[in-house]
Amino acid sequence: MQIAARESQGGIILDLSGDIDLAHSPAMRKALLGEIKEKRTPKVFLNLKNVRYIDSSGIASLVEGLKASREIGSRLILYSLSTTVREVMQLSRLQKIFEIYENEEQALSS
Amino acid sequence: MKNSNGKGRKALKQFQAELLLKLKMHSNPEVLCLVRATLDRAAEALHFQAEERRSIVRSVDEALANVMRHAYRGKGGLPIAVTFRRLYGQNHPEGNAGIEVLLEDKGIAVKASKLVGRKLDEIRPGGLGLHFMRQNMDEVEFSRKHGKNQLRMVKYLTTTKTEAGSEGE
């Protein structure tokens, strides 16, 4: 899995690609919580367009990120979910808990 | 250990099983992607639809992750065996009825009381793997034999489930 960061709209976009599984979810968790807790970034956008697979450990990291963002009053925004990511979010019943947008344009203008 | 579906158990007796593939791996998370890719192709060869293939892959991946994290407590280099078997009707050896996956590990014994998925209305990290398995597969059975944990999961092809359901009524 690869993570690239870019600044936009008063926040940070994390472009994730590859598989977020047991091997790689710790890296995503570290990047996500680093932005939210350490840097106190007010808006963190997760671009999931190129995420082929996510498992329960990846979902757990997202939930951790969401909780952390709520604690400090920042926002965690997901967008461009692939079919498999969307399915997992629905299985976990989290699709209504997270802020999710279809594409980057909608996410950044939210 | 309980089955996840009593009707499914009765249906399984109608089928024969043929070895497709057996993998011997170590408890190394980096290898999970290889298993996912292999299983996806195997399920495709058995004519599972895309959504069903994702369900099967997800279930096996979660099961393996659980072995690594819990049975082996995060320790690498320990053995896991994964066996894929093709299911076919007793009178239709050329047709496919489904896939059976068997995982074996030598980790700590799994406690039946812990094999319960958590409530999904709790928004907290963790505890979703088992839920995914039970939601995605038709049969999920845990057992312990000769010092090994065994997890058996079955996914029937959609037409197979329709036939089994009507025969069970």
Short mmCIF file of C-alpha atoms in Angstrom, two decimals:
data_model
loop_
_atom_site.label_atom_id
_atom_site.label_comp_id
_atom_site.label_asym_id
_atom_site.label_seq_id
_atom_site.Cartn_x
_atom_site.Cartn_y
_atom_site.Cartn_z
CA MET A 1 0.00 0.00 0.00
CA GLN A 2 1.15 3.51 -0.75
CA ILE A 3 0.19 6.78 0.90
CA ALA A 4 0.73 10.20 -0.63
CA ALA A 5 -0.24 13.48 1.01
CA ARG A 6 -1.18 16.81 -0.54
CA GLU A 7 -2.65 19.97 0.86
CA SER A 8 -6.01 21.28 -0.21
CA GLN A 9 -8.97 23.30 1.05
CA GLY A 10 -7.56 23.95 4.50
CA GLY A 11 -6.82 20.31 5.05
CA ILE A 12 -4.83 17.32 3.92
CA ILE A 13 -5.68 14.79 1.24
CA LEU A 14 -4.24 11.32 1.82
CA ASP A 15 -4.20 9.39 -1.44
CA LEU A 16 -4.22 5.70 -0.59
CA SER A 17 -3.54 2.93 -3.09
CA GLY A 18 -3.26 -0.83 -2.91
CA ASP A 19 -4.55 -3.17 -0.22
CA ILE A 20 -5.34 -2.09 3.30
CA ASP A 21 -5.00 -5.42 5.06
CA LEU A 22 -3.34 -6.79 8.18
CA ALA A 23 0.08 -6.16 6.68
CA HIS A 24 -0.56 -2.55 5.68
CA SER A 25 -3.31 -1.13 7.86
CA PRO A 26 -0.81 -0.13 10.59
CA ALA A 27 0.82 2.30 8.14
CA MET A 28 -2.51 3.85 7.27
CA ARG A 29 -3.43 4.07 10.94
CA LYS A 30 -0.18 5.81 11.73
CA ALA A 31 -0.59 8.32 8.91
CA LEU A 32 -4.20 9.00 9.75
CA LEU A 33 -3.77 9.43 13.48
CA GLY A 34 -0.63 11.47 12.88
CA GLU A 35 -2.63 14.02 10.90
CA ILE A 36 -5.54 14.10 13.31
CA LYS A 37 -3.97 13.83 16.74
CA GLU A 38 -0.44 15.15 16.31
CA LYS A 39 -0.79 17.77 13.59
CA ARG A 40 -4.40 18.60 14.51
CA THR A 41 -5.28 18.95 10.85
CA PRO A 42 -8.83 20.37 10.76
CA LYS A 43 -9.91 18.38 7.70
CA VAL A 44 -8.48 15.05 6.59
CA PHE A 45 -9.65 13.70 3.25
CA LEU A 46 -9.07 10.05 2.43
CA ASN A 47 -9.00 9.32 -1.30
CA LEU A 48 -9.89 5.63 -1.60
CA LYS A 49 -10.16 5.51 -5.39
CA ASN A 50 -7.18 3.20 -5.79
CA VAL A 51 -7.78 1.02 -2.75
CA ARG A 52 -8.39 -2.47 -4.11
CA TYR A 53 -9.09 -4.18 -0.82
CA ILE A 54 -9.77 -3.31 2.81
CA ASP A 55 -10.19 -5.72 5.71
CA SER A 56 -11.54 -5.36 9.22
CA SER A 57 -8.19 -4.06 10.51
CA GLY A 58 -8.39 -1.28 7.92
CA ILE A 59 -11.94 -0.48 8.98
CA ALA A 60 -10.82 -0.47 12.60
CA SER A 61 -8.18 2.13 11.74
CA LEU A 62 -10.77 4.28 10.01
CA VAL A 63 -13.03 4.07 13.05
CA GLU A 64 -10.14 5.03 15.29
CA GLY A 65 -9.50 8.00 13.05
CA LEU A 66 -13.14 9.01 13.14
CA LYS A 67 -13.27 8.85 16.93
CA ALA A 68 -10.07 10.87 17.20
CA SER A 69 -11.40 13.50 14.82
CA ARG A 70 -14.63 13.82 16.76
CA GLU A 71 -12.73 14.23 20.02
CA ILE A 72 -10.88 17.27 18.76
CA GLY A 73 -13.63 18.66 16.56
CA SER A 74 -11.96 18.00 13.21
CA ARG A 75 -13.42 16.24 10.17
CA LEU A 76 -12.53 12.95 8.52
CA ILE A 77 -13.94 12.66 5.00
CA LEU A 78 -13.83 9.62 2.73
CA TYR A 79 -14.40 9.67 -1.00
CA SER A 80 -14.24 7.62 -4.21
CA LEU A 81 -14.92 4.32 -2.51
CA SER A 82 -14.39 1.28 -4.72
CA THR A 83 -17.00 -1.49 -4.84
CA THR A 84 -15.16 -3.67 -2.40
CA VAL A 85 -14.60 -0.84 0.10
CA ARG A 86 -18.23 0.17 -0.16
CA GLU A 87 -19.33 -3.41 0.49
CA VAL A 88 -17.19 -3.64 3.60
CA MET A 89 -18.54 -0.35 4.91
CA GLN A 90 -22.07 -1.65 4.40
CA LEU A 91 -21.27 -4.98 6.08
CA SER A 92 -19.92 -3.03 9.03
CA ARG A 93 -22.95 -0.69 8.96
CA LEU A 94 -20.62 2.26 8.91
CA GLN A 95 -21.69 3.83 5.65
CA LYS A 96 -23.95 6.24 7.51
CA ILE A 97 -21.46 6.97 10.27
CA PHE A 98 -18.69 8.35 8.09
CA GLU A 99 -18.81 11.38 5.80
CA ILE A 100 -18.58 9.76 2.37
CA TYR A 101 -18.61 11.42 -1.03
CA GLU A 102 -18.61 10.08 -4.56
CA ASN A 103 -15.59 12.01 -5.79
CA GLU A 104 -12.94 14.55 -4.86
CA GLU A 105 -14.83 17.54 -6.16
CA GLN A 106 -17.82 16.82 -3.94
CA ALA A 107 -15.64 16.03 -0.94
CA LEU A 108 -13.62 19.23 -1.20
CA SER A 109 -16.67 21.41 -1.64
CA SER A 110 -18.46 19.87 1.36
CA MET B 1 -18.95 -26.15 17.98
CA LYS B 2 -22.08 -24.67 16.43
CA ASN B 3 -22.77 -24.39 12.73
CA SER B 4 -23.90 -21.09 11.45
CA ASN B 5 -26.74 -22.64 9.44
CA GLY B 6 -28.54 -25.90 10.31
CA LYS B 7 -30.14 -26.17 6.89
CA GLY B 8 -26.76 -25.83 5.24
CA ARG B 9 -25.41 -28.78 7.18
CA LYS B 10 -28.14 -31.04 5.80
CA ALA B 11 -27.51 -29.74 2.30
CA LEU B 12 -23.76 -30.40 2.49
CA LYS B 13 -24.38 -34.13 2.89
CA GLN B 14 -25.67 -34.18 -0.67
CA PHE B 15 -22.30 -33.17 -2.07
CA GLN B 16 -18.94 -34.71 -2.73
CA ALA B 17 -15.69 -32.82 -2.31
CA GLU B 18 -12.60 -32.85 -4.50
CA LEU B 19 -9.26 -31.30 -3.57
CA LEU B 20 -8.54 -28.17 -5.58
CA LEU B 21 -5.52 -26.70 -3.88
CA LYS B 22 -3.64 -26.95 -0.61
CA LEU B 23 -1.48 -24.11 0.64
CA LYS B 24 1.11 -24.28 3.39
CA MET B 25 2.03 -20.88 4.65
CA HIS B 26 3.52 -19.16 7.64
CA SER B 27 1.86 -16.57 9.82
CA ASN B 28 3.14 -13.66 7.79
CA PRO B 29 0.64 -10.89 6.94
CA GLU B 30 2.59 -10.04 3.77
CA VAL B 31 1.46 -13.35 2.28
CA LEU B 32 -2.25 -12.62 2.65
CA CYS B 33 -2.40 -10.86 -0.72
CA LEU B 34 -1.12 -14.01 -2.41
CA VAL B 35 -3.82 -16.12 -0.81
CA ARG B 36 -6.48 -13.60 -1.82
CA ALA B 37 -5.33 -13.58 -5.43
CA THR B 38 -5.17 -17.38 -5.59
CA LEU B 39 -8.56 -17.86 -4.01
CA ASP B 40 -10.16 -15.26 -6.25
CA ARG B 41 -8.98 -17.14 -9.33
CA ALA B 42 -10.09 -20.47 -7.88
CA ALA B 43 -13.56 -19.11 -7.13
CA GLU B 44 -13.74 -17.64 -10.63
CA ALA B 45 -12.87 -21.05 -12.10
CA LEU B 46 -15.76 -22.51 -10.13
CA HIS B 47 -18.09 -19.94 -11.71
CA PHE B 48 -18.79 -17.82 -8.67
CA GLN B 49 -19.99 -14.32 -9.55
CA ALA B 50 -17.85 -11.30 -8.71
CA GLU B 51 -19.75 -10.38 -5.56
CA GLU B 52 -19.61 -13.96 -4.29
CA ARG B 53 -15.88 -14.13 -5.00
CA ARG B 54 -15.33 -10.99 -2.95
CA SER B 55 -17.32 -12.55 -0.11
CA ILE B 56 -15.26 -15.73 -0.18
CA VAL B 57 -11.94 -13.90 -0.38
CA ARG B 58 -12.93 -11.56 2.42
CA SER B 59 -13.96 -14.42 4.70
CA VAL B 60 -10.80 -16.43 4.21
CA ASP B 61 -8.61 -13.35 4.55
CA GLU B 62 -10.30 -12.40 7.81
CA ALA B 63 -9.97 -15.95 9.10
CA LEU B 64 -6.26 -16.02 8.34
CA ALA B 65 -5.77 -12.64 9.96
CA ASN B 66 -7.52 -13.94 13.07
CA VAL B 67 -5.19 -16.94 13.18
CA MET B 68 -2.19 -14.66 12.98
CA ARG B 69 -3.43 -12.15 15.52
CA HIS B 70 -5.15 -14.38 18.04
CA ALA B 71 -4.21 -18.04 17.68
CA TYR B 72 -0.57 -17.13 17.13
CA ARG B 73 -0.69 -13.86 19.07
CA GLY B 74 1.05 -11.90 16.36
CA LYS B 75 4.05 -14.18 16.15
CA GLY B 76 5.42 -14.72 12.67
CA GLY B 77 6.78 -17.86 11.03
CA LEU B 78 4.20 -20.29 12.42
CA PRO B 79 2.38 -22.82 10.22
CA ILE B 80 -1.05 -22.41 8.70
CA ALA B 81 -2.58 -24.86 6.24
CA VAL B 82 -5.32 -23.77 3.85
CA THR B 83 -7.21 -26.34 1.81
CA PHE B 84 -9.67 -25.52 -0.95
CA ARG B 85 -12.07 -28.23 -2.10
CA ARG B 86 -14.57 -28.14 -4.92
CA LEU B 87 -18.04 -29.35 -4.01
CA TYR B 88 -20.12 -31.17 -6.58
CA GLY B 89 -23.40 -33.09 -6.61
CA GLN B 90 -23.27 -36.81 -6.08
CA ASN B 91 -24.87 -37.38 -9.41
CA HIS B 92 -23.17 -34.49 -11.18
CA PRO B 93 -19.40 -34.79 -10.85
CA GLU B 94 -18.83 -32.41 -13.75
CA GLY B 95 -20.83 -29.59 -12.18
CA ASN B 96 -19.82 -27.23 -9.37
CA ALA B 97 -21.93 -26.85 -6.25
CA GLY B 98 -19.63 -24.68 -4.19
CA ILE B 99 -16.32 -24.37 -2.44
CA GLU B 100 -15.15 -25.62 0.94
CA VAL B 101 -12.24 -23.93 2.70
CA LEU B 102 -10.45 -25.53 5.62
CA LEU B 103 -7.94 -23.63 7.75
CA GLU B 104 -5.72 -25.39 10.27
CA ASP B 105 -3.33 -23.88 12.77
CA LYS B 106 -1.43 -25.03 15.83
CA GLY B 107 -2.16 -21.96 17.88
CA ILE B 108 -3.89 -21.56 21.20
CA ALA B 109 -7.27 -23.18 21.47
CA VAL B 110 -10.17 -21.05 20.31
CA LYS B 111 -12.78 -20.57 23.01
CA ALA B 112 -16.31 -21.07 21.74
CA SER B 113 -17.55 -18.24 23.97
CA LYS B 114 -15.34 -15.80 22.08
CA LEU B 115 -16.61 -16.86 18.65
CA VAL B 116 -19.48 -14.43 18.73
CA GLY B 117 -19.49 -11.33 16.62
CA ARG B 118 -20.02 -8.08 18.45
CA LYS B 119 -23.02 -5.81 18.06
CA LEU B 120 -22.64 -3.56 15.06
CA ASP B 121 -24.41 -0.66 16.70
CA GLU B 122 -21.28 -0.13 18.76
CA ILE B 123 -19.01 2.23 16.88
CA ARG B 124 -15.62 1.03 17.91
CA PRO B 125 -12.64 -0.52 16.20
CA GLY B 126 -12.19 -4.28 16.17
CA GLY B 127 -14.38 -7.38 16.34
CA LEU B 128 -15.62 -7.31 12.76
CA GLY B 129 -13.73 -10.24 11.25
CA LEU B 130 -16.00 -12.93 12.60
CA HIS B 131 -19.04 -10.96 11.59
CA PHE B 132 -17.76 -10.75 8.01
CA MET B 133 -17.19 -14.51 7.92
CA ARG B 134 -20.65 -15.40 9.18
CA GLN B 135 -22.32 -12.87 6.90
CA ASN B 136 -20.46 -13.95 3.78
CA MET B 137 -20.27 -17.73 4.03
CA ASP B 138 -23.03 -20.33 4.18
CA GLU B 139 -21.26 -22.56 6.69
CA VAL B 140 -18.76 -21.55 9.37
CA GLU B 141 -17.58 -24.30 11.73
CA PHE B 142 -14.85 -24.13 14.36
CA SER B 143 -13.36 -27.27 15.89
CA ARG B 144 -10.27 -28.48 17.64
CA LYS B 145 -8.66 -31.80 16.70
CA HIS B 146 -5.32 -33.30 17.63
CA GLY B 147 -4.06 -30.05 19.08
CA LYS B 148 -5.01 -28.00 16.01
CA ASN B 149 -7.65 -25.37 15.47
CA GLN B 150 -9.77 -26.09 12.42
CA LEU B 151 -12.04 -23.64 10.69
CA ARG B 152 -14.27 -24.94 7.94
CA MET B 153 -16.19 -22.56 5.71
CA VAL B 154 -18.48 -23.34 2.80
CA LYS B 155 -19.95 -21.15 0.11
CA TYR B 156 -22.50 -22.64 -2.23
CA LEU B 157 -23.11 -21.42 -5.72
CA THR B 158 -26.41 -19.56 -5.91
CA THR B 159 -28.21 -22.27 -7.88
CA THR B 160 -27.04 -24.86 -5.35
CA LYS B 161 -28.55 -22.89 -2.47
CA THR B 162 -31.86 -22.64 -4.26
CA GLU B 163 -32.02 -26.41 -4.78
CA ALA B 164 -30.88 -27.23 -1.25
CA GLY B 165 -33.41 -24.85 0.27
CA SER B 166 -36.33 -26.41 -1.56
CA GLU B 167 -35.23 -29.93 -0.67
CA GLY B 168 -34.93 -28.99 2.98
CA GLU B 169 -38.53 -27.83 3.24
#
